[in-house]
Coordinates of C-alpha atoms in Angstrom, one line a residue:
M178 CA 16.5 -11.0 -2.1
G179 CA 14.3 -8.5 -0.3
Y180 CA 10.8 -7.1 -0.5
G181 CA 9.5 -3.5 -0.8
L182 CA 6.4 -1.6 -0.1
E183 CA 5.9 1.1 -2.7
F184 CA 3.7 4.2 -2.1
H185 CA 1.9 5.7 -5.1
G186 CA -0.5 8.6 -5.4
L187 CA -3.3 8.4 -7.9
S188 CA -7.1 8.4 -8.3
L189 CA -8.7 5.1 -7.3
N190 CA -11.5 5.9 -9.8
A191 CA -9.0 6.3 -12.6
L192 CA -7.3 3.1 -11.7
G193 CA -10.6 1.2 -11.6
E194 CA -11.7 2.6 -14.9
R195 CA -8.4 1.7 -16.5
L196 CA -8.5 -1.9 -15.1
R197 CA -12.0 -2.4 -16.3
A198 CA -11.2 -1.1 -19.8
S199 CA -8.3 -3.4 -20.2
T200 CA -8.4 -6.8 -21.9
D201 CA -5.8 -8.4 -19.6
A202 CA -6.3 -11.2 -17.0
A203 CA -7.1 -8.7 -14.2
A204 CA -9.9 -7.1 -16.3
R205 CA -11.4 -10.4 -17.1
L206 CA -11.5 -11.2 -13.3
I207 CA -13.1 -7.9 -12.6
I208 CA -15.7 -8.3 -15.3
A209 CA -16.5 -11.8 -14.0
G210 CA -17.1 -10.4 -10.5
G211 CA -13.7 -10.5 -9.0
G212 CA -11.9 -13.2 -7.1
A213 CA -8.5 -14.4 -6.2
V214 CA -5.7 -12.9 -8.3
D215 CA -3.1 -15.1 -9.8
E216 CA 0.4 -14.0 -10.4
E217 CA -0.3 -13.0 -14.0
A218 CA -3.2 -10.7 -13.0
A219 CA -1.3 -9.3 -10.1
V220 CA 1.7 -8.3 -12.3
E221 CA -0.7 -6.7 -14.8
V222 CA -2.4 -4.6 -12.0
V223 CA 1.0 -3.5 -10.7
Q224 CA 2.0 -2.4 -14.3
V225 CA -1.1 -0.3 -14.5
V226 CA -0.5 1.3 -11.1
R227 CA 3.1 2.1 -12.0
E228 CA 2.0 3.6 -15.3
L229 CA -0.8 5.8 -13.9
A230 CA 0.6 6.8 -10.6
E231 CA 3.0 9.3 -9.2
P232 CA 5.6 7.3 -7.2
I233 CA 6.0 8.7 -3.7
D234 CA 8.4 6.5 -1.8
M235 CA 9.3 3.0 -0.9
V236 CA 10.4 1.0 2.2
E237 CA 12.3 -2.3 2.0
H238 CA 13.1 -5.3 4.1
S239 CA 15.1 -8.5 3.7
S240 CA 13.4 -11.8 2.8
S241 CA 14.0 -13.1 6.3
G242 CA 12.5 -9.9 7.7
G243 CA 9.0 -10.3 6.2
D244 CA 7.3 -11.5 9.4
W245 CA 9.0 -8.7 11.4
F246 CA 7.9 -6.1 8.8
R247 CA 4.3 -7.2 8.5
E248 CA 3.7 -8.0 12.2
E249 CA 5.9 -5.7 14.2
V250 CA 6.4 -2.7 11.9
I251 CA 3.1 -2.4 9.9
G252 CA 1.0 -4.5 12.2
G253 CA 2.5 -3.0 15.4
L254 CA 4.1 0.4 15.2
V255 CA 2.2 1.8 12.2
A256 CA -1.1 0.2 13.4
E257 CA -0.8 1.8 16.8
A258 CA -0.5 5.3 15.2
I259 CA -3.1 5.1 12.4
G260 CA -5.3 2.2 13.3
A261 CA -5.0 -1.6 12.6
D262 CA -7.4 -1.8 9.7
L263 CA -5.8 1.0 7.7
A264 CA -2.3 -0.3 8.5
E265 CA -3.4 -3.7 7.2
H266 CA -4.8 -2.1 4.0
L267 CA -1.3 -0.8 3.2
L268 CA -0.2 -4.4 2.5
D269 CA -3.2 -5.6 0.6
R270 CA -6.8 -4.8 0.1
P271 CA -9.5 -6.0 -2.3
L272 CA -9.6 -3.7 -5.3
E273 CA -12.4 -3.8 -7.9
G274 CA -13.3 -7.3 -6.5
L275 CA -9.8 -8.6 -6.8
V276 CA -8.4 -10.4 -3.8
W277 CA -4.6 -10.7 -3.4
D278 CA -3.4 -14.2 -2.7
E279 CA -0.1 -13.8 -4.6
Y280 CA 2.8 -11.4 -4.7
P281 CA 2.9 -8.7 -5.8
S282 CA 0.0 -7.5 -3.7
V283 CA -1.8 -4.2 -3.9
G284 CA -3.2 -2.2 -1.1
W285 CA -5.0 1.2 -1.1
A286 CA -6.6 3.9 1.0
A287 CA -8.8 6.7 -0.1
N288 CA -7.7 10.2 0.7
A289 CA -10.4 10.7 3.3
E290 CA -9.3 7.7 5.2
L291 CA -5.7 9.0 5.2
R292 CA -6.8 12.5 6.3
D293 CA -8.4 11.0 9.4
A294 CA -5.3 8.8 10.1
V295 CA -2.9 11.7 9.6
A296 CA -5.0 13.9 11.9
R297 CA -4.7 11.1 14.6
L298 CA -1.0 10.8 13.9
D299 CA -0.5 14.6 14.3
A300 CA -2.7 14.6 17.5
L301 CA -0.1 12.3 19.1
G302 CA 2.1 15.3 19.6
E303 CA 5.2 13.2 19.4
D304 CA 7.1 11.4 16.6
P305 CA 6.1 7.7 16.8
A306 CA 9.5 6.8 15.4
E307 CA 11.4 8.5 18.2
G308 CA 13.4 6.1 20.3
L309 CA 13.1 3.2 17.8
P310 CA 16.1 1.4 16.5
L311 CA 17.4 3.1 13.3
E312 CA 16.0 0.7 10.7
E313 CA 12.5 0.7 12.3
A314 CA 12.6 4.5 12.7
M315 CA 13.5 5.0 9.1
I316 CA 10.7 2.7 7.9
V317 CA 8.0 4.2 10.1
G318 CA 9.2 7.7 9.3
T319 CA 9.0 7.0 5.5
V320 CA 5.5 5.4 5.8
F321 CA 4.1 8.4 7.7
A322 CA 5.8 10.9 5.3
A323 CA 4.2 9.1 2.4
L324 CA 0.8 9.2 4.0
R325 CA 1.2 12.9 4.7
K326 CA 2.2 13.6 1.1
V327 CA -0.8 11.8 -0.4
V328 CA -3.1 13.8 1.9
A329 CA -1.4 17.0 1.0
D330 CA -1.6 16.2 -2.8
G331 CA -5.3 15.4 -2.5
V332 CA -5.0 12.0 -4.2
D333 CA -5.6 8.4 -3.1
L334 CA -2.9 6.0 -2.1
V335 CA -2.1 2.7 -3.8
T336 CA 0.6 0.5 -2.5
V337 CA 2.5 -2.3 -4.2
Y338 CA 4.1 -4.9 -1.9
S339 CA 6.6 -7.1 -3.8

């Protein structure tokens, strides 16, 4: 079994409106002021994301590679290029008061945040994936390509990590 980080382009406002208008467990949590998301609510949020969003890309890792992926790839290589806070937000970030304690988790970044990150990435003048082992280079390259696409499309980014 493995895990994947999906990249989706959509409007955060539209996602929030849809979640608040729903009658599911996630909406009840939002209306109550937010809080920790249980698995049922997390699955419902992911269903809404997948329904509303344009899928962009996905990166995967093995079950045993979770720490490596979160700490060395996202928390290391990606964080060095786009900033630690933004990189962390790719894995999970409170959304409409919902806090992710369970998988699947949802992360997000507004287009303006991504524009700044992509500008920093482009200012490096070199490919951050160059010289990395093939698996790491492919993951890092896919992450950066997804961020660039979201910026170019003028939408926000929502990720699903499951």
